[in-house]
Coordinates of C-alpha atoms and ligand atoms in Angstrom, one line a residue:
M196 CA 124.2 102.2 68.2
A197 CA 126.6 104.7 66.5
T198 CA 125.0 107.4 68.4
H199 CA 126.4 106.0 72.0
D200 CA 128.6 108.4 73.7
R201 CA 131.8 106.6 74.4
R202 CA 132.3 108.7 77.4
F203 CA 129.7 106.7 79.2
D204 CA 129.5 102.9 79.8
F205 CA 126.0 102.8 78.9
D206 CA 123.3 105.2 77.6
F207 CA 120.9 103.9 80.2
I208 CA 121.2 101.8 83.5
V209 CA 117.9 100.1 84.4
I210 CA 117.8 99.2 88.1
G211 CA 115.9 95.9 88.7
S212 CA 114.5 93.5 86.1
G213 CA 110.8 92.9 87.1
F214 CA 107.9 93.9 84.9
G215 CA 108.6 97.7 84.7
G216 CA 112.4 97.1 84.2
S217 CA 112.0 94.3 81.6
V218 CA 109.5 96.6 79.5
S219 CA 112.2 99.6 79.9
A220 CA 115.2 97.2 79.0
H221 CA 113.4 95.9 75.9
R222 CA 112.2 99.2 74.5
L223 CA 115.2 101.2 75.1
T224 CA 117.3 98.6 73.3
E225 CA 114.9 98.5 70.6
K226 CA 115.4 102.3 70.2
G227 CA 119.0 101.9 69.7
Y228 CA 120.2 102.6 73.3
K229 CA 123.1 100.9 75.0
V230 CA 121.4 99.5 78.0
A231 CA 122.6 97.5 81.2
V232 CA 120.1 95.9 83.7
M233 CA 121.4 95.8 87.2
E234 CA 119.6 93.0 89.1
M235 CA 120.0 91.9 92.6
G236 CA 118.6 88.5 92.4
R237 CA 120.0 85.3 90.5
R238 CA 119.2 84.0 87.2
W239 CA 117.0 80.9 87.0
T240 CA 116.4 78.2 84.5
P241 CA 114.2 75.1 84.6
S242 CA 117.3 73.2 85.6
N243 CA 118.1 75.1 88.8
L244 CA 114.6 75.9 90.3
P245 CA 113.9 74.2 93.3
H246 CA 111.5 71.1 93.4
T247 CA 109.6 72.1 96.5
S248 CA 109.5 74.9 99.0
W249 CA 111.4 72.7 101.5
S250 CA 114.6 73.5 99.5
L251 CA 114.7 76.9 101.5
H252 CA 117.9 78.0 100.1
R253 CA 116.8 78.1 96.5
W254 CA 113.4 79.6 97.3
F255 CA 113.8 82.2 100.0
W256 CA 115.8 85.4 99.4
R257 CA 118.0 86.2 102.5
P258 CA 121.6 86.1 101.2
R259 CA 123.2 86.9 104.3
L260 CA 121.8 83.7 105.8
G261 CA 122.9 81.8 102.5
L262 CA 119.3 81.7 101.3
R263 CA 119.6 82.9 97.5
G264 CA 116.3 82.0 96.1
F265 CA 113.8 84.3 94.3
F266 CA 110.9 84.9 97.0
N267 CA 111.1 87.3 99.8
M268 CA 109.0 88.4 102.6
R269 CA 109.3 91.7 104.5
F270 CA 107.7 92.2 107.6
F271 CA 106.2 95.7 108.7
R272 CA 104.2 96.6 111.6
H273 CA 101.0 97.1 109.2
V274 CA 101.6 94.5 106.6
T275 CA 103.7 91.8 105.7
I276 CA 104.8 92.1 101.9
F277 CA 105.7 89.0 99.6
H278 CA 107.8 89.9 96.5
G279 CA 110.2 88.5 94.1
C280 CA 113.9 88.9 93.6
A281 CA 115.3 87.5 90.4
V282 CA 116.3 88.0 86.9
G283 CA 112.7 88.5 85.6
G284 CA 111.8 90.3 89.2
G285 CA 108.4 89.0 90.5
S286 CA 107.6 87.0 87.3
I287 CA 109.6 84.1 88.5
T288 CA 107.4 83.5 91.4
Y289 CA 104.2 85.1 90.5
A290 CA 100.9 83.2 89.9
T291 CA 100.5 84.7 86.3
T292 CA 97.1 86.3 86.9
L293 CA 96.9 89.1 84.6
L294 CA 93.9 91.4 84.8
A295 CA 93.1 94.9 83.7
P296 CA 91.5 97.0 86.3
P297 CA 88.3 98.9 86.0
E298 CA 88.1 102.2 84.1
K299 CA 87.3 104.1 87.3
V300 CA 90.9 103.7 88.7
W301 CA 92.0 106.5 86.2
Q302 CA 89.6 109.0 88.0
A303 CA 91.1 108.3 91.5
G304 CA 94.2 109.1 93.0
S305 CA 96.9 111.9 92.1
W306 CA 97.1 110.8 88.6
S307 CA 93.5 111.7 87.8
G308 CA 93.3 114.3 84.9
L309 CA 97.1 114.3 84.0
A310 CA 96.4 112.2 80.8
D311 CA 93.6 111.1 78.9
W312 CA 94.2 107.7 80.6
K313 CA 90.9 106.2 79.3
V314 CA 91.8 106.9 75.8
E315 CA 95.3 106.2 75.9
M316 CA 95.6 103.0 78.1
P317 CA 93.8 100.3 76.2
Q318 CA 96.6 100.2 73.5
Y319 CA 99.2 99.8 76.1
Y320 CA 97.1 96.8 77.8
T321 CA 96.7 95.3 74.4
T322 CA 100.6 95.5 73.8
A323 CA 101.4 94.2 77.5
S324 CA 98.9 91.5 77.0
R325 CA 100.5 90.4 73.8
M326 CA 104.0 90.5 75.2
L327 CA 103.1 88.6 78.3
G328 CA 101.0 86.0 76.4
V329 CA 97.7 86.4 78.2
S330 CA 94.9 83.9 77.7
E331 CA 92.1 82.5 79.5
N332 CA 93.0 79.5 81.5
R333 CA 91.8 76.2 80.1
I334 CA 93.4 73.8 82.8
L335 CA 90.7 73.8 85.6
G336 CA 92.0 71.5 88.4
P337 CA 90.1 69.8 91.2
A338 CA 90.5 73.0 93.3
D339 CA 88.8 75.1 90.6
H340 CA 85.8 72.7 90.5
L341 CA 85.4 72.9 94.1
L342 CA 85.4 76.6 94.0
R343 CA 82.7 76.7 91.4
R344 CA 80.7 74.1 93.6
A345 CA 81.1 76.2 96.6
A346 CA 80.1 79.5 94.9
Q347 CA 76.9 77.6 93.6
A348 CA 76.0 76.5 97.0
S349 CA 76.5 80.0 98.3
G350 CA 74.4 81.6 95.4
S351 CA 77.3 83.2 93.5
G352 CA 78.1 80.4 90.8
H353 CA 77.1 82.7 88.1
T354 CA 80.2 84.7 89.1
F355 CA 82.6 81.8 88.6
Y356 CA 85.3 82.6 85.8
A357 CA 88.6 81.0 84.6
T358 CA 91.5 83.5 85.2
N359 CA 93.6 85.2 82.4
A360 CA 97.0 83.9 82.9
G361 CA 100.3 84.1 81.2
I362 CA 100.9 80.7 80.5
F363 CA 101.6 78.7 77.3
E364 CA 98.7 76.1 77.7
P365 CA 98.3 73.0 75.4
P366 CA 95.2 72.9 73.0
E367 CA 92.1 71.7 74.5
G368 CA 92.2 67.9 75.1
Q369 CA 95.8 67.6 74.4
P370 CA 98.3 66.7 77.1
G371 CA 101.1 69.3 78.4
G372 CA 104.9 68.7 78.2
Q373 CA 105.2 69.4 74.4
T374 CA 108.1 71.3 73.3
C375 CA 107.5 73.4 70.1
P376 CA 109.4 76.5 68.3
D377 CA 108.5 79.9 69.6
P378 CA 104.6 80.3 69.6
F379 CA 104.2 83.9 70.6
F380 CA 106.7 86.2 68.5
G381 CA 106.5 84.6 65.1
G382 CA 109.3 82.6 65.7
E383 CA 111.6 85.3 67.1
G384 CA 111.3 84.2 70.6
P385 CA 112.7 81.0 72.5
A386 CA 111.2 77.5 72.1
R387 CA 108.6 76.8 74.6
T388 CA 107.1 73.7 76.5
T389 CA 103.2 73.4 77.2
C390 CA 101.8 73.5 80.6
V391 CA 101.5 70.3 82.6
G392 CA 99.1 71.8 85.1
C393 CA 101.4 70.9 88.1
G394 CA 100.4 73.9 90.1
G395 CA 104.0 75.1 90.6
C396 CA 104.0 78.6 89.1
M397 CA 104.7 80.0 92.3
M398 CA 107.8 77.9 92.9
G399 CA 109.2 78.9 89.5
C400 CA 108.1 77.0 86.4
R401 CA 110.2 73.9 85.8
F402 CA 108.8 73.1 82.4
G403 CA 109.5 76.5 80.5
A404 CA 105.4 76.9 80.1
K405 CA 105.1 80.0 82.4
N406 CA 105.7 83.3 80.4
T407 CA 108.2 84.7 82.6
L408 CA 109.9 88.0 81.7
D409 CA 113.2 86.2 80.8
L410 CA 111.2 84.6 78.0
N411 CA 109.8 87.6 76.5
Y412 CA 110.9 91.3 77.3
L413 CA 114.2 90.3 78.9
Y414 CA 115.0 87.8 76.1
F415 CA 114.4 90.7 73.3
A416 CA 116.4 93.1 75.5
E417 CA 119.2 90.8 75.2
K418 CA 118.9 89.9 71.7
H419 CA 119.2 93.6 70.9
G420 CA 122.3 94.1 73.0
G421 CA 121.2 94.8 76.5
V422 CA 123.5 93.5 79.2
I423 CA 122.0 92.0 82.4
F424 CA 124.3 91.8 85.5
P425 CA 122.6 89.4 87.9
E426 CA 123.5 89.4 91.6
T427 CA 124.3 93.0 91.3
K428 CA 122.8 95.3 93.8
V429 CA 122.6 99.1 93.1
V430 CA 123.8 101.1 96.2
D431 CA 124.4 104.5 94.8
V432 CA 123.2 106.8 92.0
R433 CA 124.6 110.4 91.8
P434 CA 124.9 112.9 89.1
L435 CA 128.3 113.2 87.3
G436 CA 130.4 116.3 87.0
G437 CA 128.8 118.3 89.8
V438 CA 125.9 119.0 87.7
N439 CA 123.1 118.5 90.2
D440 CA 120.1 117.8 88.0
G441 CA 122.0 114.9 86.2
S442 CA 122.0 116.6 82.7
A443 CA 125.8 115.5 82.7
G444 CA 124.9 111.8 83.3
Y445 CA 125.1 109.6 86.5
E446 CA 127.4 107.3 88.1
V447 CA 125.9 104.1 89.4
R448 CA 127.7 102.0 92.0
T449 CA 127.1 98.4 92.8
V450 CA 128.0 95.5 94.9
K451 CA 127.5 91.7 94.6
S452 CA 124.4 91.0 96.3
T453 CA 125.1 87.3 97.1
A454 CA 128.5 87.8 98.5
R455 CA 128.9 87.9 102.3
I456 CA 132.6 89.2 102.6
F457 CA 134.2 90.2 99.2
R458 CA 131.4 92.4 97.7
H459 CA 133.1 93.3 94.5
P460 CA 132.2 97.0 94.3
Q461 CA 131.8 98.3 90.7
R462 CA 131.3 101.6 89.2
F463 CA 129.3 102.5 86.1
T464 CA 128.4 105.6 84.2
C465 CA 125.4 106.3 82.1
R466 CA 123.3 109.2 80.6
G467 CA 119.9 108.2 81.9
V468 CA 118.6 105.8 84.7
V469 CA 115.4 104.0 85.0
F470 CA 114.5 102.9 88.8
S471 CA 112.5 99.5 88.5
A472 CA 113.3 98.1 91.7
S473 CA 109.6 97.5 92.9
S474 CA 107.4 99.6 95.2
L475 CA 109.5 98.7 98.2
G476 CA 113.0 98.4 96.4
T477 CA 112.7 101.7 94.6
M478 CA 111.3 103.5 97.8
E479 CA 114.2 102.0 99.8
L480 CA 117.0 103.0 97.4
L481 CA 115.4 106.6 96.8
F482 CA 115.2 107.1 100.7
H483 CA 118.7 105.9 101.1
L484 CA 120.0 108.2 98.2
K485 CA 118.1 111.2 99.3
E486 CA 119.3 111.1 102.8
K487 CA 122.9 110.5 101.9
G488 CA 122.9 113.5 99.5
S489 CA 123.3 111.5 96.4
L490 CA 119.9 112.6 95.1
P491 CA 118.8 115.3 97.6
D492 CA 116.1 116.8 95.3
I493 CA 113.9 113.7 95.2
S494 CA 110.2 114.9 96.1
R495 CA 109.0 114.8 99.7
R496 CA 106.1 112.8 98.6
L497 CA 108.5 109.7 98.6
G498 CA 107.1 106.9 100.7
K499 CA 103.4 108.4 100.7
H500 CA 100.3 106.6 99.2
V501 CA 101.6 103.0 99.7
R502 CA 98.8 100.8 98.9
T503 CA 98.1 97.1 99.7
N504 CA 94.9 95.5 98.5
S505 CA 92.6 94.6 101.4
E506 CA 93.6 90.8 101.3
S507 CA 93.1 88.0 103.6
L508 CA 94.3 84.4 103.0
I509 CA 91.9 81.6 104.2
G510 CA 91.3 78.0 103.0
A511 CA 90.1 74.7 103.6
R512 CA 92.1 71.5 104.2
M513 CA 90.6 68.2 103.2
P514 CA 92.5 65.1 105.0
G515 CA 92.0 62.1 102.6
W516 CA 90.4 63.9 99.6
P517 CA 90.7 61.6 96.8
E518 CA 91.9 64.1 94.1
D519 CA 95.3 65.9 94.3
L520 CA 94.3 69.6 94.9
S521 CA 97.7 70.9 93.8
Q522 CA 96.8 70.0 90.2
G523 CA 96.1 73.0 87.9
I524 CA 97.8 76.3 87.5
A525 CA 98.6 78.4 90.6
I526 CA 95.6 80.5 90.5
G527 CA 93.1 78.8 88.1
S528 CA 89.8 80.6 88.5
G529 CA 88.0 83.1 90.8
V530 CA 84.5 84.1 92.0
Y531 CA 82.8 87.2 93.2
I532 CA 80.9 86.2 96.4
D533 CA 79.4 89.8 96.7
E534 CA 79.9 93.1 94.9
H535 CA 83.1 93.8 96.9
T536 CA 84.5 90.5 97.8
H537 CA 86.6 88.7 95.1
I538 CA 88.1 85.1 95.9
E539 CA 90.6 83.2 93.9
A540 CA 91.5 79.4 94.2
V541 CA 95.1 79.2 94.7
R542 CA 97.6 76.1 95.1
Y543 CA 101.1 75.2 95.7
P544 CA 102.6 72.3 93.9
R545 CA 102.8 68.7 95.4
G546 CA 105.3 68.6 98.3
S547 CA 105.6 72.2 98.8
D548 CA 104.3 72.2 102.2
T549 CA 106.0 74.7 104.1
M550 CA 103.3 77.1 104.0
G551 CA 101.4 74.6 106.2
L552 CA 103.5 75.8 109.2
L553 CA 101.5 78.9 108.9
T554 CA 98.0 77.7 108.6
T555 CA 95.5 76.9 111.6
I556 CA 92.0 76.3 112.5
L557 CA 89.7 79.1 111.0
T558 CA 88.8 81.7 113.9
N559 CA 86.3 84.6 113.4
G560 CA 86.1 87.7 115.5
Q561 CA 87.8 91.1 115.4
P562 CA 91.5 91.2 115.8
G563 CA 93.1 91.5 119.1
L564 CA 93.6 89.3 122.2
R565 CA 90.1 88.3 122.2
R566 CA 90.6 86.6 118.7
V567 CA 93.8 85.0 119.8
G568 CA 91.8 83.5 122.9
L569 CA 89.0 82.4 120.4
W570 CA 91.5 80.7 118.5
L571 CA 93.0 78.8 121.4
W572 CA 89.7 77.6 122.5
N573 CA 88.7 76.5 118.9
V574 CA 91.9 74.4 118.6
A575 CA 91.2 72.9 122.0
V576 CA 87.5 72.2 121.2
S577 CA 88.7 70.6 117.8
L578 CA 91.5 68.6 119.5
V579 CA 88.9 67.2 122.0
R580 CA 86.2 66.3 119.2
H581 CA 88.5 65.1 116.5
P582 CA 91.9 64.6 118.0
W583 CA 93.4 62.6 115.2
R584 CA 92.0 64.6 112.4
T585 CA 92.8 67.9 114.2
V586 CA 96.5 66.7 114.5
R587 CA 96.5 65.8 110.8
V588 CA 95.3 69.1 109.6
L589 CA 97.8 71.1 111.8
Q590 CA 100.9 69.2 110.7
P591 CA 102.5 70.5 107.2
W592 CA 103.1 67.2 105.4
G593 CA 100.6 66.5 102.7
W594 CA 99.4 70.3 102.9
A595 CA 99.7 71.1 99.2
R596 CA 97.9 67.9 98.2
E597 CA 95.0 68.6 100.4
F598 CA 94.7 72.3 100.7
V599 CA 92.8 74.9 98.6
I600 CA 94.0 78.5 99.6
L601 CA 91.3 80.9 99.0
L602 CA 92.8 84.3 98.3
C603 CA 90.1 87.0 99.2
M604 CA 90.6 90.6 97.9
Q605 CA 88.4 93.7 98.6
P606 CA 89.0 97.0 96.5
L607 CA 89.1 99.0 99.9
D608 CA 91.5 101.9 99.7
G609 CA 94.1 100.9 102.3
Q610 CA 96.8 103.6 102.3
I611 CA 99.9 103.4 104.6
Q612 CA 103.2 105.7 104.6
M613 CA 106.7 104.4 104.6
R614 CA 109.4 106.4 106.4
W615 CA 113.2 106.1 106.6
Q616 CA 113.7 105.8 110.3
R617 CA 115.8 103.9 113.1
P618 CA 113.4 101.3 114.5
W619 CA 113.0 101.3 118.2
F620 CA 114.3 97.6 118.4
W621 CA 117.4 98.3 116.0
P622 CA 118.5 102.0 116.4
F623 CA 122.0 101.2 114.7
R624 CA 120.6 102.0 111.0
K625 CA 117.7 103.2 109.2
F626 CA 115.0 101.1 107.7
L627 CA 111.8 101.6 105.8
V628 CA 109.2 101.8 108.8
S629 CA 105.3 101.7 108.0
H630 CA 102.9 104.2 109.5
G631 CA 99.1 104.9 109.2
R632 CA 95.9 102.8 109.8
K633 CA 96.1 99.1 110.0
V634 CA 94.3 97.2 107.0
P635 CA 91.6 94.9 108.4
T636 CA 92.8 91.2 108.5
Y637 CA 89.4 89.9 109.3
I638 CA 86.7 89.8 106.4
R639 CA 83.7 88.1 107.8
R640 CA 82.1 87.3 104.3
A641 CA 85.2 85.6 103.3
N642 CA 85.5 83.5 106.4
Q643 CA 81.7 82.3 106.0
F644 CA 82.7 81.2 102.5
A645 CA 85.5 79.1 103.8
E646 CA 83.3 77.5 106.2
Q647 CA 80.9 76.6 103.3
F648 CA 83.7 75.6 101.2
A649 CA 85.0 73.1 104.0
A650 CA 81.3 71.9 104.8
L651 CA 80.9 70.9 101.3
T652 CA 84.0 68.6 101.3
G653 CA 84.0 67.5 104.9
G654 CA 87.1 69.5 105.4
F655 CA 88.5 72.1 107.9
P656 CA 88.1 75.7 107.4
M657 CA 91.5 77.3 108.1
S658 CA 93.1 80.8 108.7
M659 CA 96.5 82.1 108.5
L660 CA 98.3 82.0 111.9
P661 CA 100.1 85.5 111.7
E662 CA 96.7 87.3 110.9
I663 CA 95.3 85.9 114.1
L664 CA 98.4 86.2 116.4
F665 CA 99.6 89.5 115.0
D666 CA 96.8 91.3 113.2
V667 CA 99.2 91.8 110.3
P668 CA 97.7 91.1 106.8
G669 CA 99.9 89.7 104.0
T670 CA 100.0 91.0 100.5
A671 CA 101.8 90.2 97.4
H672 CA 100.5 93.5 95.7
C673 CA 102.3 96.3 97.3
I674 CA 102.0 99.3 95.1
G675 CA 102.7 103.0 95.4
G676 CA 105.3 105.2 97.2
C677 CA 106.7 107.1 94.3
V678 CA 103.2 108.0 92.8
I679 CA 102.6 109.9 89.4
G680 CA 101.7 113.4 90.4
D681 CA 101.1 116.9 88.9
S682 CA 104.2 118.5 90.8
P683 CA 106.7 117.5 93.3
D684 CA 104.2 118.4 95.9
H685 CA 101.9 115.6 94.8
G686 CA 104.1 113.1 93.4
V687 CA 107.5 111.6 92.8
V688 CA 107.3 111.5 89.0
D689 CA 105.1 113.2 86.4
H690 CA 102.8 111.2 84.0
R691 CA 105.7 110.0 81.8
H692 CA 107.3 108.6 84.8
R693 CA 110.1 111.5 84.9
V694 CA 111.6 111.9 88.2
Y695 CA 110.9 115.5 89.5
G696 CA 114.3 117.3 90.1
Y697 CA 116.3 115.4 87.8
K698 CA 117.0 115.0 84.1
N699 CA 116.7 111.5 82.1
M700 CA 115.7 110.0 85.2
Y701 CA 112.6 107.6 85.3
I702 CA 110.6 105.3 87.5
C703 CA 109.0 102.4 85.9
D704 CA 107.5 99.9 88.4
G705 CA 104.6 99.4 90.9
S706 CA 105.8 102.4 92.7
V707 CA 104.4 104.8 90.6
V708 CA 100.6 103.5 90.6
A709 CA 98.6 106.1 92.1
A710 CA 95.2 104.4 92.9
N711 CA 94.0 101.2 94.3
L712 CA 93.6 98.9 91.4
G713 CA 91.4 96.3 92.9
V714 CA 93.0 93.5 90.9
N715 CA 96.4 92.0 90.5
P716 CA 98.9 94.8 89.3
S717 CA 101.6 93.1 87.0
L718 CA 99.6 93.8 83.7
T719 CA 99.0 97.5 84.8
I720 CA 102.7 98.0 85.5
T721 CA 103.5 96.6 82.1
A722 CA 101.0 98.7 80.3
L723 CA 102.2 101.9 82.3
S724 CA 105.7 101.2 81.6
E725 CA 105.1 100.5 77.8
R726 CA 103.5 104.0 77.9
A727 CA 106.3 105.8 79.6
M728 CA 109.0 104.3 77.3
S729 CA 106.8 105.3 74.2
F730 CA 107.6 109.1 74.9
I731 CA 111.3 108.4 74.9
P732 CA 112.8 109.4 71.5
R733 CA 115.0 106.9 69.4
A734 CA 118.7 107.0 70.3
A735 CA 119.7 109.0 67.1
E736 CA 117.2 111.6 68.0
T737 CA 117.5 112.2 71.5
A738 CA 119.0 115.6 73.0
W739 CA 119.2 114.0 76.5
N740 CA 117.3 116.8 77.9
D741 CA 114.2 114.9 79.2
A742 CA 112.9 116.5 82.6
P743 CA 109.2 116.6 84.0
S744 CA 107.1 119.5 83.4
P745 CA 104.6 120.1 86.1
T746 CA 101.0 119.7 84.9
T747 CA 98.0 121.2 86.1
H748 CA 94.7 119.2 86.3
G749 CA 92.6 119.7 83.3
H750 CA 95.6 120.9 81.2
A751 CA 97.0 117.5 80.7
E752 CA 100.0 116.9 78.6
T753 CA 98.6 114.6 75.9
A754 CA 100.5 111.6 74.6
G755 CA 102.3 112.1 71.5
A756 CA 104.1 108.9 71.4
V757 CA 101.9 105.9 70.3
E758 CA 103.0 102.5 69.3
R759 CA 101.9 102.0 65.7
G760 CA 103.0 98.6 64.2
G761 CA 105.9 98.6 66.6
N762 CA 107.0 102.1 65.3
H763 CA 107.6 104.2 68.5
R764 CA 107.6 107.9 67.9
S765 CA 107.9 110.7 70.3
S766 CA 106.6 114.3 70.3
R767 CA 106.0 116.6 73.0
V768 CA 102.6 118.3 72.7
L769 CA 101.4 120.7 75.3
S770 CA 97.6 121.6 75.0
Ligands
LIG34 C1 103.9 84.8 95.3 C2 103.6 85.9 94.5 C3 102.5 85.8 93.5 C4 102.2 86.9 92.8 N1 101.3 86.6 92.0 C5 100.7 87.7 91.2 C6 99.8 87.4 90.1 O1 99.3 86.4 89.9 N2 99.4 88.5 89.2 C7 100.1 89.8 89.5 O2 99.6 90.7 88.8 N3 100.9 89.9 90.6 C8 101.4 89.0 91.2 N4 102.3 89.2 92.1 C9 102.8 90.4 92.3 C10 103.9 90.8 91.3 O3 104.9 90.0 91.3 C11 104.3 92.3 91.3 O4 103.3 93.2 91.7 C12 105.4 92.8 90.2 O5 106.4 91.7 90.1 C13 105.8 94.0 90.6 O6 106.5 94.5 89.5 P1 107.6 95.6 89.6 O7 108.1 95.9 88.1 O8 107.2 96.7 90.4 O9 109.1 95.1 90.3 P2 109.4 93.4 90.7 O10 108.8 92.7 89.6 O11 109.2 93.2 92.1 O12 111.0 93.6 90.3 C14 112.0 94.4 91.0 C15 113.3 93.8 90.9 O13 114.2 94.7 91.2 C16 115.3 94.1 92.1 N5 115.8 95.0 92.9 C17 115.4 95.6 94.1 N6 116.2 96.4 94.5 C18 117.4 96.5 93.9 C19 118.6 97.1 93.9 N7 118.9 97.9 94.7 N8 119.6 96.8 93.0 C20 119.3 95.8 92.0 N9 118.1 95.3 91.7 C21 117.1 95.5 92.7 C22 114.5 92.9 92.8 O14 115.5 92.0 93.0 C23 113.4 92.5 91.7 O15 113.8 91.4 90.8 C24 102.7 88.1 92.9 C25 103.7 88.4 94.0 C26 104.1 87.2 94.7 C27 105.3 87.4 95.7
LIG35 S1 101.3 74.8 86.1 FE1 103.2 73.8 86.2 S2 103.9 73.6 84.1 FE2 102.0 75.1 84.1 S3 103.1 77.2 84.1 FE3 102.5 76.5 86.4 S4 104.5 75.7 87.1 FE4 104.6 75.6 84.8

């Protein structure tokens, strides 16, 4: 730490504490840097997490309305995006599914050829999996067994698998809820309690069994001297001393994110900045800073290649089902009903029934007014045929206990663009506005599967109301917008995540992902961030002169920094 330049408050400021931000904070403190993490969301512990989703003020994030939770929904014309907002970013609300994508993703998109990804990445996935405590789920609940039966009935039973999850589960046959000293990091980490299979992962784990980032990466970042500023929103980042490329350091301005009147503005200085505010958050901040002149040289590729998995939420409700379908972990298992269609069994914990307000009778058909008409017809027919049961499945109470959500994903490359514009309905300020072709909300094969699933149990197949009414899909997996590219003409960062146009500035979050992954993205964001951080030299060795170098396809800059037994080294080799 002797290397810290006292003219600056910190060596590095990390903006956001999700997967990319936590990796950055941990690896930078480990290398001897003085690091601050600015996080807009609150810090959560088992004692202040909500018991059910009816505690809207502790679940939902809309601070201006007094809602200070950890889960946010952002509505765009093309997609509704779900994301986390907390110390630990999306890890507080995520379902813990941690999957590596197929190798072919490294040959697609603007990162193709910029590194020997297939050779380099496995070691970073291994490190990420170790840090996030990935293991195969052993707690299969009633919803998982039903998924297996439905897959068998449709001829795809052989594809059933238990998910890889980041949860501290008890040994086979033993009950959960046992507390023991750190089981993951040789006693260096916090004490942990084993999973009780309550299905509550997406409401935040009140048992300390989910491997959230505050229990691994951020825990070590703080242990090594990193400082986390919760409820602190970054509103400005500009180069210091009139040196436009940032080589003289940066000024970072913040406000208190949860305050409605006294916003407590603060100013910090640092030598380097890591943007880790998620795909949406980093795009939003960079658009704002580019336009206001704080960072005018950010590439014009900002906002391009935003990807959402092609996703559809369907399901089945089984009134009077003898088992509690909320038991298990949030996403316990999955199946592949055909080569392109992947379905996971998802649940909320008992009592968290608010999502039931958004589910309705399953409706087939192409999007548009016809589908809305068909939906009204289906509801009317169902009310005539089974009046009591139809009312029963349309009201929310008991929803989590009786419902199995089927999350259907297809690896279709649905790309949209985000621009910084005044929307027609609110011309007073600029926002992110989506453009491009709509991602389809109706996946016929998935609807058929929901019908088979419901038939098996005597339940009702169900759809999501917004998908039918507005033809807008929802996704928790928004990536891209600041993608890796060989030059500022093709990306916002180079393959080492260095921002084009600036020195000692990096982006480590889902926004850099340059291809459709086809699987949940958090493990990849973690692995990519591990790789990006491995190139940064130790604090004692840095010249504070790190800038992107345009690379041409086929002449990739090779990875010189490889983690070997925790010893990070850096060399810059140009082939
Ligand atoms: C309900 C749900 C379930 C999910 N389940 C899974 C799953 O099972 N598996 C999986 O792989 N993925 C899952 N995801 C997706 C996963 O959460 C994200 O892909 C992941 O968190 C993205 O990581 P990130 O590093 O890009 O940013 P995030 O983890 O989103 O973190 C960004 C952080 O930056 C903060 N921030 C934003 N702007 C600012 C600012 N201006 N100043 C300060 N702080 C700021 C935000 O508050 C946030 O905490 C799920 C998401 C949701 C919502
Ligand atoms: S199932 Fe319950 S105990 Fe297990 S990790 Fe999820 S929230 Fe925690």
